[in-house]
JSON list of C-alpha atoms and ligand atoms in Angstrom, two decimals:
[
{"chain": "A", "resi": 50, "resn": "MET", "atom": "CA", "xyz": [86.69, 140.33, 129.52]},
{"chain": "A", "resi": 51, "resn": "ARG", "atom": "CA", "xyz": [88.10, 143.22, 131.46]},
{"chain": "A", "resi": 52, "resn": "SER", "atom": "CA", "xyz": [88.38, 143.69, 135.16]},
{"chain": "A", "resi": 53, "resn": "ASP", "atom": "CA", "xyz": [86.41, 146.56, 136.65]},
{"chain": "A", "resi": 54, "resn": "LEU", "atom": "CA", "xyz": [89.65, 147.40, 138.42]},
{"chain": "A", "resi": 55, "resn": "LEU", "atom": "CA", "xyz": [91.18, 148.50, 135.14]},
{"chain": "A", "resi": 56, "resn": "LEU", "atom": "CA", "xyz": [88.56, 151.05, 134.11]},
{"chain": "A", "resi": 57, "resn": "HIS", "atom": "CA", "xyz": [90.69, 153.83, 135.56]},
{"chain": "A", "resi": 58, "resn": "ASP", "atom": "CA", "xyz": [94.24, 154.23, 134.33]},
{"chain": "A", "resi": 59, "resn": "MET", "atom": "CA", "xyz": [96.84, 156.39, 136.07]},
{"chain": "A", "resi": 60, "resn": "HIS", "atom": "CA", "xyz": [99.95, 156.02, 133.92]},
{"chain": "A", "resi": 61, "resn": "SER", "atom": "CA", "xyz": [100.31, 156.93, 130.24]},
{"chain": "A", "resi": 62, "resn": "HIS", "atom": "CA", "xyz": [101.96, 159.33, 127.81]},
{"chain": "A", "resi": 63, "resn": "LEU", "atom": "CA", "xyz": [99.05, 160.69, 125.79]},
{"chain": "A", "resi": 64, "resn": "LEU", "atom": "CA", "xyz": [99.60, 164.46, 125.72]},
{"chain": "A", "resi": 65, "resn": "PRO", "atom": "CA", "xyz": [101.08, 165.42, 122.35]},
{"chain": "A", "resi": 66, "resn": "ALA", "atom": "CA", "xyz": [104.73, 166.42, 121.93]},
{"chain": "A", "resi": 67, "resn": "LEU", "atom": "CA", "xyz": [105.59, 166.64, 125.64]},
{"chain": "A", "resi": 68, "resn": "ASP", "atom": "CA", "xyz": [107.69, 163.48, 125.89]},
{"chain": "A", "resi": 69, "resn": "ASP", "atom": "CA", "xyz": [108.35, 160.19, 124.05]},
{"chain": "A", "resi": 70, "resn": "GLY", "atom": "CA", "xyz": [104.61, 159.41, 123.92]},
{"chain": "A", "resi": 71, "resn": "ALA", "atom": "CA", "xyz": [102.01, 160.77, 121.50]},
{"chain": "A", "resi": 72, "resn": "LYS", "atom": "CA", "xyz": [103.60, 163.01, 118.86]},
{"chain": "A", "resi": 73, "resn": "HIS", "atom": "CA", "xyz": [100.62, 164.95, 117.50]},
{"chain": "A", "resi": 74, "resn": "ILE", "atom": "CA", "xyz": [97.10, 165.56, 118.69]},
{"chain": "A", "resi": 75, "resn": "GLU", "atom": "CA", "xyz": [95.87, 163.08, 116.03]},
{"chain": "A", "resi": 76, "resn": "ASP", "atom": "CA", "xyz": [98.07, 160.43, 117.71]},
{"chain": "A", "resi": 77, "resn": "SER", "atom": "CA", "xyz": [96.61, 161.32, 121.10]},
{"chain": "A", "resi": 78, "resn": "LEU", "atom": "CA", "xyz": [93.04, 161.08, 119.82]},
{"chain": "A", "resi": 79, "resn": "SER", "atom": "CA", "xyz": [93.68, 157.78, 118.10]},
{"chain": "A", "resi": 80, "resn": "LEU", "atom": "CA", "xyz": [95.20, 156.24, 121.26]},
{"chain": "A", "resi": 81, "resn": "ILE", "atom": "CA", "xyz": [92.43, 157.61, 123.48]},
{"chain": "A", "resi": 82, "resn": "ARG", "atom": "CA", "xyz": [89.69, 156.44, 121.11]},
{"chain": "A", "resi": 83, "resn": "GLN", "atom": "CA", "xyz": [91.12, 152.92, 121.26]},
{"chain": "A", "resi": 84, "resn": "LEU", "atom": "CA", "xyz": [91.54, 152.98, 125.05]},
{"chain": "A", "resi": 85, "resn": "SER", "atom": "CA", "xyz": [87.90, 154.02, 125.32]},
{"chain": "A", "resi": 86, "resn": "ALA", "atom": "CA", "xyz": [86.88, 151.17, 123.02]},
{"chain": "A", "resi": 87, "resn": "LEU", "atom": "CA", "xyz": [88.81, 148.79, 125.31]},
{"chain": "A", "resi": 88, "resn": "GLY", "atom": "CA", "xyz": [86.62, 149.89, 128.19]},
{"chain": "A", "resi": 89, "resn": "TYR", "atom": "CA", "xyz": [88.63, 152.58, 129.96]},
{"chain": "A", "resi": 90, "resn": "LYS", "atom": "CA", "xyz": [86.46, 155.30, 131.50]},
{"chain": "A", "resi": 91, "resn": "LYS", "atom": "CA", "xyz": [89.11, 157.57, 133.00]},
{"chain": "A", "resi": 92, "resn": "LEU", "atom": "CA", "xyz": [92.71, 158.27, 132.02]},
{"chain": "A", "resi": 93, "resn": "ILE", "atom": "CA", "xyz": [95.10, 160.20, 134.22]},
{"chain": "A", "resi": 94, "resn": "THR", "atom": "CA", "xyz": [97.96, 160.76, 131.82]},
{"chain": "A", "resi": 95, "resn": "THR", "atom": "CA", "xyz": [101.49, 161.31, 133.13]},
{"chain": "A", "resi": 96, "resn": "PRO", "atom": "CA", "xyz": [104.10, 163.05, 130.93]},
{"chain": "A", "resi": 97, "resn": "HIS", "atom": "CA", "xyz": [107.74, 162.37, 131.82]},
{"chain": "A", "resi": 98, "resn": "VAL", "atom": "CA", "xyz": [109.80, 164.80, 133.87]},
{"chain": "A", "resi": 99, "resn": "ILE", "atom": "CA", "xyz": [113.45, 163.82, 133.36]},
{"chain": "A", "resi": 100, "resn": "SER", "atom": "CA", "xyz": [116.55, 165.94, 133.92]},
{"chain": "A", "resi": 101, "resn": "GLY", "atom": "CA", "xyz": [118.13, 166.99, 130.62]},
{"chain": "A", "resi": 102, "resn": "LEU", "atom": "CA", "xyz": [115.26, 165.55, 128.56]},
{"chain": "A", "resi": 103, "resn": "TYR", "atom": "CA", "xyz": [111.78, 166.64, 129.57]},
{"chain": "A", "resi": 104, "resn": "TYR", "atom": "CA", "xyz": [111.28, 169.58, 131.91]},
{"chain": "A", "resi": 105, "resn": "ASN", "atom": "CA", "xyz": [107.51, 169.28, 132.03]},
{"chain": "A", "resi": 106, "resn": "SER", "atom": "CA", "xyz": [105.55, 171.15, 134.65]},
{"chain": "A", "resi": 107, "resn": "ALA", "atom": "CA", "xyz": [102.06, 172.55, 135.24]},
{"chain": "A", "resi": 108, "resn": "ASP", "atom": "CA", "xyz": [102.95, 175.18, 132.61]},
{"chain": "A", "resi": 109, "resn": "THR", "atom": "CA", "xyz": [103.39, 172.62, 129.81]},
{"chain": "A", "resi": 110, "resn": "ILE", "atom": "CA", "xyz": [101.00, 169.91, 131.00]},
{"chain": "A", "resi": 111, "resn": "PHE", "atom": "CA", "xyz": [97.77, 171.72, 131.87]},
{"chain": "A", "resi": 112, "resn": "PRO", "atom": "CA", "xyz": [97.45, 173.83, 128.70]},
{"chain": "A", "resi": 113, "resn": "ALA", "atom": "CA", "xyz": [98.04, 170.65, 126.64]},
{"chain": "A", "resi": 114, "resn": "LEU", "atom": "CA", "xyz": [95.43, 168.84, 128.75]},
{"chain": "A", "resi": 115, "resn": "GLU", "atom": "CA", "xyz": [92.86, 171.57, 128.08]},
{"chain": "A", "resi": 116, "resn": "VAL", "atom": "CA", "xyz": [93.42, 171.39, 124.32]},
{"chain": "A", "resi": 117, "resn": "LEU", "atom": "CA", "xyz": [93.19, 167.60, 124.31]},
{"chain": "A", "resi": 118, "resn": "ARG", "atom": "CA", "xyz": [90.09, 167.55, 126.52]},
{"chain": "A", "resi": 119, "resn": "ALA", "atom": "CA", "xyz": [88.34, 169.90, 124.09]},
{"chain": "A", "resi": 120, "resn": "ALA", "atom": "CA", "xyz": [89.33, 167.70, 121.15]},
{"chain": "A", "resi": 121, "resn": "VAL", "atom": "CA", "xyz": [88.16, 164.53, 122.94]},
{"chain": "A", "resi": 122, "resn": "GLU", "atom": "CA", "xyz": [84.84, 166.17, 123.70]},
{"chain": "A", "resi": 123, "resn": "LYS", "atom": "CA", "xyz": [84.47, 167.41, 120.12]},
{"chain": "A", "resi": 124, "resn": "GLU", "atom": "CA", "xyz": [85.10, 163.86, 118.86]},
{"chain": "A", "resi": 125, "resn": "GLY", "atom": "CA", "xyz": [82.48, 162.56, 121.28]},
{"chain": "A", "resi": 126, "resn": "ILE", "atom": "CA", "xyz": [84.83, 160.04, 122.93]},
{"chain": "A", "resi": 127, "resn": "PRO", "atom": "CA", "xyz": [83.18, 159.06, 126.23]},
{"chain": "A", "resi": 128, "resn": "ILE", "atom": "CA", "xyz": [86.18, 159.24, 128.56]},
{"chain": "A", "resi": 129, "resn": "GLU", "atom": "CA", "xyz": [87.35, 161.42, 131.41]},
{"chain": "A", "resi": 130, "resn": "LEU", "atom": "CA", "xyz": [90.80, 162.90, 131.00]},
{"chain": "A", "resi": 131, "resn": "ASP", "atom": "CA", "xyz": [93.14, 164.22, 133.68]},
{"chain": "A", "resi": 132, "resn": "ALA", "atom": "CA", "xyz": [96.88, 164.70, 134.03]},
{"chain": "A", "resi": 133, "resn": "ALA", "atom": "CA", "xyz": [99.73, 164.49, 136.52]},
{"chain": "A", "resi": 134, "resn": "ALA", "atom": "CA", "xyz": [103.36, 163.56, 135.76]},
{"chain": "A", "resi": 135, "resn": "GLU", "atom": "CA", "xyz": [105.87, 160.72, 135.98]},
{"chain": "A", "resi": 136, "resn": "TYR", "atom": "CA", "xyz": [108.96, 162.03, 137.74]},
{"chain": "A", "resi": 137, "resn": "MET", "atom": "CA", "xyz": [112.33, 160.39, 137.25]},
{"chain": "A", "resi": 138, "resn": "MET", "atom": "CA", "xyz": [114.02, 160.27, 140.66]},
{"chain": "A", "resi": 139, "resn": "ASP", "atom": "CA", "xyz": [117.06, 162.25, 139.55]},
{"chain": "A", "resi": 140, "resn": "ASP", "atom": "CA", "xyz": [118.93, 165.43, 140.50]},
{"chain": "A", "resi": 141, "resn": "TYR", "atom": "CA", "xyz": [116.24, 167.64, 138.97]},
{"chain": "A", "resi": 142, "resn": "PHE", "atom": "CA", "xyz": [113.53, 165.92, 141.01]},
{"chain": "A", "resi": 143, "resn": "GLU", "atom": "CA", "xyz": [115.60, 166.44, 144.16]},
{"chain": "A", "resi": 144, "resn": "THR", "atom": "CA", "xyz": [115.84, 170.15, 143.27]},
{"chain": "A", "resi": 145, "resn": "LEU", "atom": "CA", "xyz": [112.05, 170.35, 142.91]},
{"chain": "A", "resi": 146, "resn": "LEU", "atom": "CA", "xyz": [111.66, 168.70, 146.30]},
{"chain": "A", "resi": 147, "resn": "ALA", "atom": "CA", "xyz": [114.28, 170.90, 147.99]},
{"chain": "A", "resi": 148, "resn": "ASP", "atom": "CA", "xyz": [112.66, 174.03, 146.53]},
{"chain": "A", "resi": 149, "resn": "LYS", "atom": "CA", "xyz": [109.24, 172.83, 147.71]},
{"chain": "A", "resi": 150, "resn": "THR", "atom": "CA", "xyz": [107.89, 173.18, 144.17]},
{"chain": "A", "resi": 151, "resn": "PRO", "atom": "CA", "xyz": [104.35, 171.79, 144.22]},
{"chain": "A", "resi": 152, "resn": "LEU", "atom": "CA", "xyz": [104.43, 168.42, 142.45]},
{"chain": "A", "resi": 153, "resn": "LEU", "atom": "CA", "xyz": [101.74, 167.29, 140.04]},
{"chain": "A", "resi": 154, "resn": "THR", "atom": "CA", "xyz": [99.61, 164.72, 141.79]},
{"chain": "A", "resi": 155, "resn": "ILE", "atom": "CA", "xyz": [97.16, 161.97, 140.96]},
{"chain": "A", "resi": 156, "resn": "ASN", "atom": "CA", "xyz": [93.99, 162.54, 143.00]},
{"chain": "A", "resi": 157, "resn": "GLY", "atom": "CA", "xyz": [95.62, 165.30, 145.00]},
{"chain": "A", "resi": 158, "resn": "LYS", "atom": "CA", "xyz": [98.11, 163.15, 146.90]},
{"chain": "A", "resi": 159, "resn": "TYR", "atom": "CA", "xyz": [99.80, 160.45, 144.84]},
{"chain": "A", "resi": 160, "resn": "VAL", "atom": "CA", "xyz": [103.10, 161.29, 143.11]},
{"chain": "A", "resi": 161, "resn": "LEU", "atom": "CA", "xyz": [104.22, 158.90, 140.38]},
{"chain": "A", "resi": 162, "resn": "VAL", "atom": "CA", "xyz": [107.99, 158.39, 140.34]},
{"chain": "A", "resi": 163, "resn": "GLU", "atom": "CA", "xyz": [110.33, 156.11, 138.44]},
{"chain": "A", "resi": 164, "resn": "PHE", "atom": "CA", "xyz": [113.87, 154.84, 138.95]},
{"chain": "A", "resi": 165, "resn": "SER", "atom": "CA", "xyz": [116.53, 154.83, 136.25]},
{"chain": "A", "resi": 166, "resn": "TYR", "atom": "CA", "xyz": [116.78, 151.53, 134.35]},
{"chain": "A", "resi": 167, "resn": "VAL", "atom": "CA", "xyz": [120.50, 151.34, 135.19]},
{"chain": "A", "resi": 168, "resn": "ALA", "atom": "CA", "xyz": [120.50, 151.58, 138.98]},
{"chain": "A", "resi": 169, "resn": "HIS", "atom": "CA", "xyz": [118.24, 152.82, 141.72]},
{"chain": "A", "resi": 170, "resn": "PRO", "atom": "CA", "xyz": [119.04, 156.22, 143.24]},
{"chain": "A", "resi": 171, "resn": "PRO", "atom": "CA", "xyz": [121.53, 155.54, 146.06]},
{"chain": "A", "resi": 172, "resn": "ASN", "atom": "CA", "xyz": [119.50, 157.78, 148.38]},
{"chain": "A", "resi": 173, "resn": "TYR", "atom": "CA", "xyz": [116.03, 156.53, 147.41]},
{"chain": "A", "resi": 174, "resn": "ARG", "atom": "CA", "xyz": [115.07, 155.98, 151.07]},
{"chain": "A", "resi": 175, "resn": "THR", "atom": "CA", "xyz": [115.76, 159.65, 151.89]},
{"chain": "A", "resi": 176, "resn": "ILE", "atom": "CA", "xyz": [113.88, 160.89, 148.83]},
{"chain": "A", "resi": 177, "resn": "PHE", "atom": "CA", "xyz": [110.83, 158.76, 149.65]},
{"chain": "A", "resi": 178, "resn": "PHE", "atom": "CA", "xyz": [110.99, 159.93, 153.25]},
{"chain": "A", "resi": 179, "resn": "ASP", "atom": "CA", "xyz": [111.14, 163.59, 152.16]},
{"chain": "A", "resi": 180, "resn": "LEU", "atom": "CA", "xyz": [108.22, 163.04, 149.78]},
{"chain": "A", "resi": 181, "resn": "LYS", "atom": "CA", "xyz": [106.13, 161.59, 152.57]},
{"chain": "A", "resi": 182, "resn": "MET", "atom": "CA", "xyz": [107.12, 164.35, 154.97]},
{"chain": "A", "resi": 183, "resn": "ALA", "atom": "CA", "xyz": [105.94, 166.85, 152.36]},
{"chain": "A", "resi": 184, "resn": "GLY", "atom": "CA", "xyz": [102.53, 165.16, 152.49]},
{"chain": "A", "resi": 185, "resn": "TYR", "atom": "CA", "xyz": [102.69, 163.13, 149.28]},
{"chain": "A", "resi": 186, "resn": "GLU", "atom": "CA", "xyz": [102.01, 159.43, 148.76]},
{"chain": "A", "resi": 187, "resn": "PRO", "atom": "CA", "xyz": [104.68, 158.14, 146.41]},
{"chain": "A", "resi": 188, "resn": "ILE", "atom": "CA", "xyz": [103.86, 155.52, 143.78]},
{"chain": "A", "resi": 189, "resn": "LEU", "atom": "CA", "xyz": [106.83, 153.73, 142.21]},
{"chain": "A", "resi": 190, "resn": "ALA", "atom": "CA", "xyz": [106.13, 153.10, 138.51]},
{"chain": "A", "resi": 191, "resn": "HIS", "atom": "CA", "xyz": [106.78, 149.64, 137.06]},
{"chain": "A", "resi": 192, "resn": "PRO", "atom": "CA", "xyz": [109.09, 148.20, 139.76]},
{"chain": "A", "resi": 193, "resn": "GLU", "atom": "CA", "xyz": [109.16, 144.97, 137.73]},
{"chain": "A", "resi": 194, "resn": "ARG", "atom": "CA", "xyz": [111.07, 146.73, 134.94]},
{"chain": "A", "resi": 195, "resn": "TYR", "atom": "CA", "xyz": [114.15, 147.50, 137.05]},
{"chain": "A", "resi": 196, "resn": "MET", "atom": "CA", "xyz": [116.17, 144.39, 136.28]},
{"chain": "A", "resi": 197, "resn": "TYR", "atom": "CA", "xyz": [118.75, 145.20, 138.98]},
{"chain": "A", "resi": 198, "resn": "LEU", "atom": "CA", "xyz": [116.03, 144.64, 141.60]},
{"chain": "A", "resi": 199, "resn": "HIS", "atom": "CA", "xyz": [115.06, 141.19, 140.34]},
{"chain": "A", "resi": 200, "resn": "GLN", "atom": "CA", "xyz": [117.70, 139.52, 142.48]},
{"chain": "A", "resi": 201, "resn": "GLN", "atom": "CA", "xyz": [116.89, 141.77, 145.44]},
{"chain": "A", "resi": 202, "resn": "PHE", "atom": "CA", "xyz": [113.26, 141.01, 146.06]},
{"chain": "A", "resi": 203, "resn": "GLU", "atom": "CA", "xyz": [113.68, 142.25, 149.62]},
{"chain": "A", "resi": 204, "resn": "VAL", "atom": "CA", "xyz": [113.87, 145.79, 148.23]},
{"chain": "A", "resi": 205, "resn": "TYR", "atom": "CA", "xyz": [110.32, 145.42, 146.87]},
{"chain": "A", "resi": 206, "resn": "ARG", "atom": "CA", "xyz": [109.13, 144.21, 150.26]},
{"chain": "A", "resi": 207, "resn": "GLU", "atom": "CA", "xyz": [110.99, 147.01, 152.02]},
{"chain": "A", "resi": 208, "resn": "LEU", "atom": "CA", "xyz": [109.39, 149.62, 149.76]},
{"chain": "A", "resi": 209, "resn": "PHE", "atom": "CA", "xyz": [105.96, 148.12, 150.39]},
{"chain": "A", "resi": 210, "resn": "GLU", "atom": "CA", "xyz": [106.52, 148.02, 154.14]},
{"chain": "A", "resi": 211, "resn": "THR", "atom": "CA", "xyz": [107.63, 151.64, 154.23]},
{"chain": "A", "resi": 212, "resn": "GLY", "atom": "CA", "xyz": [104.39, 152.68, 152.56]},
{"chain": "A", "resi": 213, "resn": "ILE", "atom": "CA", "xyz": [105.61, 153.14, 148.98]},
{"chain": "A", "resi": 214, "resn": "LEU", "atom": "CA", "xyz": [102.83, 152.17, 146.59]},
{"chain": "A", "resi": 215, "resn": "LEU", "atom": "CA", "xyz": [103.83, 149.94, 143.71]},
{"chain": "A", "resi": 216, "resn": "GLN", "atom": "CA", "xyz": [102.37, 150.19, 140.19]},
{"chain": "A", "resi": 217, "resn": "VAL", "atom": "CA", "xyz": [102.81, 147.30, 137.78]},
{"chain": "A", "resi": 218, "resn": "ASN", "atom": "CA", "xyz": [102.40, 147.78, 134.01]},
{"chain": "A", "resi": 219, "resn": "LEU", "atom": "CA", "xyz": [99.65, 145.83, 132.29]},
{"chain": "A", "resi": 220, "resn": "LEU", "atom": "CA", "xyz": [102.16, 145.47, 129.43]},
{"chain": "A", "resi": 221, "resn": "SER", "atom": "CA", "xyz": [104.54, 143.67, 131.81]},
{"chain": "A", "resi": 222, "resn": "LEU", "atom": "CA", "xyz": [101.87, 141.17, 132.80]},
{"chain": "A", "resi": 223, "resn": "MET", "atom": "CA", "xyz": [101.35, 140.49, 129.10]},
{"chain": "A", "resi": 224, "resn": "GLY", "atom": "CA", "xyz": [105.04, 139.78, 128.47]},
{"chain": "A", "resi": 225, "resn": "TYR", "atom": "CA", "xyz": [105.69, 142.89, 126.36]},
{"chain": "A", "resi": 226, "resn": "TYR", "atom": "CA", "xyz": [109.07, 143.52, 128.04]},
{"chain": "A", "resi": 227, "resn": "GLY", "atom": "CA", "xyz": [110.08, 139.86, 128.11]},
{"chain": "A", "resi": 228, "resn": "SER", "atom": "CA", "xyz": [109.55, 136.85, 130.31]},
{"chain": "A", "resi": 229, "resn": "ARG", "atom": "CA", "xyz": [111.75, 137.94, 133.22]},
{"chain": "A", "resi": 230, "resn": "VAL", "atom": "CA", "xyz": [109.84, 141.18, 133.70]},
{"chain": "A", "resi": 231, "resn": "GLN", "atom": "CA", "xyz": [106.57, 139.29, 133.31]},
{"chain": "A", "resi": 232, "resn": "LYS", "atom": "CA", "xyz": [107.59, 136.78, 135.95]},
{"chain": "A", "resi": 233, "resn": "VAL", "atom": "CA", "xyz": [108.52, 139.47, 138.48]},
{"chain": "A", "resi": 234, "resn": "ALA", "atom": "CA", "xyz": [105.27, 141.37, 137.75]},
{"chain": "A", "resi": 235, "resn": "MET", "atom": "CA", "xyz": [103.30, 138.21, 138.53]},
{"chain": "A", "resi": 236, "resn": "GLN", "atom": "CA", "xyz": [105.40, 137.53, 141.62]},
{"chain": "A", "resi": 237, "resn": "LEU", "atom": "CA", "xyz": [104.73, 141.03, 142.94]},
{"chain": "A", "resi": 238, "resn": "LEU", "atom": "CA", "xyz": [101.01, 140.44, 142.50]},
{"chain": "A", "resi": 239, "resn": "GLU", "atom": "CA", "xyz": [101.22, 137.01, 144.11]},
{"chain": "A", "resi": 240, "resn": "GLU", "atom": "CA", "xyz": [102.95, 138.48, 147.14]},
{"chain": "A", "resi": 241, "resn": "GLY", "atom": "CA", "xyz": [100.25, 141.15, 147.42]},
{"chain": "A", "resi": 242, "resn": "LEU", "atom": "CA", "xyz": [102.65, 144.05, 146.95]},
{"chain": "A", "resi": 243, "resn": "VAL", "atom": "CA", "xyz": [100.84, 145.85, 144.12]},
{"chain": "A", "resi": 244, "resn": "HIS", "atom": "CA", "xyz": [98.56, 148.86, 144.57]},
{"chain": "A", "resi": 245, "resn": "PHE", "atom": "CA", "xyz": [98.00, 149.99, 140.99]},
{"chain": "A", "resi": 246, "resn": "ILE", "atom": "CA", "xyz": [97.96, 148.54, 137.49]},
{"chain": "A", "resi": 247, "resn": "GLY", "atom": "CA", "xyz": [98.92, 151.07, 134.81]},
{"chain": "A", "resi": 248, "resn": "SER", "atom": "CA", "xyz": [98.87, 150.93, 131.03]},
{"chain": "A", "resi": 249, "resn": "ASP", "atom": "CA", "xyz": [102.00, 153.11, 130.45]},
{"chain": "A", "resi": 250, "resn": "VAL", "atom": "CA", "xyz": [100.77, 153.55, 126.86]},
{"chain": "A", "resi": 251, "resn": "HIS", "atom": "CA", "xyz": [103.13, 155.62, 124.70]},
{"chain": "A", "resi": 252, "resn": "HIS", "atom": "CA", "xyz": [102.19, 154.54, 121.17]},
{"chain": "A", "resi": 253, "resn": "GLN", "atom": "CA", "xyz": [100.20, 152.22, 118.92]},
{"chain": "A", "resi": 254, "resn": "LYS", "atom": "CA", "xyz": [102.31, 149.13, 119.61]},
{"chain": "A", "resi": 255, "resn": "HIS", "atom": "CA", "xyz": [101.36, 149.34, 123.27]},
{"chain": "A", "resi": 256, "resn": "ILE", "atom": "CA", "xyz": [97.66, 149.57, 122.36]},
{"chain": "A", "resi": 257, "resn": "ASP", "atom": "CA", "xyz": [98.01, 146.59, 120.04]},
{"chain": "A", "resi": 258, "resn": "THR", "atom": "CA", "xyz": [99.43, 144.56, 122.93]},
{"chain": "A", "resi": 259, "resn": "ILE", "atom": "CA", "xyz": [96.89, 145.72, 125.51]},
{"chain": "A", "resi": 260, "resn": "SER", "atom": "CA", "xyz": [94.07, 144.94, 123.06]},
{"chain": "A", "resi": 261, "resn": "GLY", "atom": "CA", "xyz": [95.01, 141.28, 123.42]},
{"chain": "A", "resi": 262, "resn": "PHE", "atom": "CA", "xyz": [94.50, 141.35, 127.16]},
{"chain": "A", "resi": 263, "resn": "GLU", "atom": "CA", "xyz": [92.11, 138.79, 128.49]},
{"chain": "A", "resi": 264, "resn": "MET", "atom": "CA", "xyz": [91.22, 138.39, 132.09]},
{"chain": "A", "resi": 265, "resn": "ASN", "atom": "CA", "xyz": [91.68, 134.87, 133.32]},
{"chain": "A", "resi": 266, "resn": "ARG", "atom": "CA", "xyz": [90.91, 133.20, 136.62]},
{"chain": "A", "resi": 267, "resn": "SER", "atom": "CA", "xyz": [94.42, 133.28, 138.02]},
{"chain": "A", "resi": 268, "resn": "LEU", "atom": "CA", "xyz": [94.87, 136.97, 137.16]},
{"chain": "A", "resi": 269, "resn": "GLU", "atom": "CA", "xyz": [91.45, 137.78, 138.55]},
{"chain": "A", "resi": 270, "resn": "LYS", "atom": "CA", "xyz": [92.43, 136.02, 141.74]},
{"chain": "A", "resi": 271, "resn": "LEU", "atom": "CA", "xyz": [95.62, 138.07, 141.93]},
{"chain": "A", "resi": 272, "resn": "PHE", "atom": "CA", "xyz": [93.76, 141.31, 141.22]},
{"chain": "A", "resi": 273, "resn": "ASP", "atom": "CA", "xyz": [91.34, 140.38, 143.98]},
{"chain": "A", "resi": 274, "resn": "LYS", "atom": "CA", "xyz": [93.94, 140.51, 146.73]},
{"chain": "A", "resi": 275, "resn": "GLY", "atom": "CA", "xyz": [92.14, 143.67, 147.78]},
{"chain": "A", "resi": 276, "resn": "LEU", "atom": "CA", "xyz": [95.04, 146.07, 147.49]},
{"chain": "A", "resi": 277, "resn": "LEU", "atom": "CA", "xyz": [94.43, 147.47, 144.04]},
{"chain": "A", "resi": 278, "resn": "ARG", "atom": "CA", "xyz": [93.27, 151.06, 144.11]},
{"chain": "A", "resi": 279, "resn": "ASN", "atom": "CA", "xyz": [92.56, 151.78, 140.44]},
{"chain": "A", "resi": 280, "resn": "GLU", "atom": "CA", "xyz": [88.84, 151.97, 140.98]},
{"chain": "A", "resi": 281, "resn": "GLN", "atom": "CA", "xyz": [89.32, 154.65, 143.68]},
{"chain": "A", "resi": 282, "resn": "LEU", "atom": "CA", "xyz": [90.79, 157.05, 141.12]},
{"chain": "B", "resi": 514, "resn": "FE2", "atom": "FE1", "xyz": [105.72, 155.88, 131.92]}
]
């Protein structure tokens, strides 16, 4: 059984050859076909933008989206496809912000950002402030995966209180990244700090894991805290 809240996904890597997600269009179609079979109705896919690795922008993302949309339609897969980006909060991202480069948004206002897995940006408060001043609503991707924050739960609360939206990975809730990440993901839900659940699907192994997802009472109760915005997408 799936939750209606999860029909709309806002975090994945399904556009071919743009990042470490789908490699070819056949990969993309296979992943999307399976996500559709799992019940998803809308996917807002989010290629990485990372300094030195993936300089994606509207110029790489939207043409790829058009090609994939046409292929999805041709295959008759009943799913809506859109795209934004997942920005690493690094020096390149700060350049984009300083230059006032329009960022790729989810639903016209949300900007999906991630921290490095080694340490959070020392100036994350300033960057979030600048993002908000520029009219964006920042969403921090998978806060539960930043192990250095596990012992600083107050940072999660601080982010929440300053209006940063938090997006937990469905894969985390299922234990894909280990029990510590799973525990923090659950704790974030229990404390009512989570605004979005994302799949963060990159490849088949992720689909295989998500396929085993079953809604249970305690999860349903956590999803019902009233904060989750997936269905508004
Ligand atoms: Fe991601």
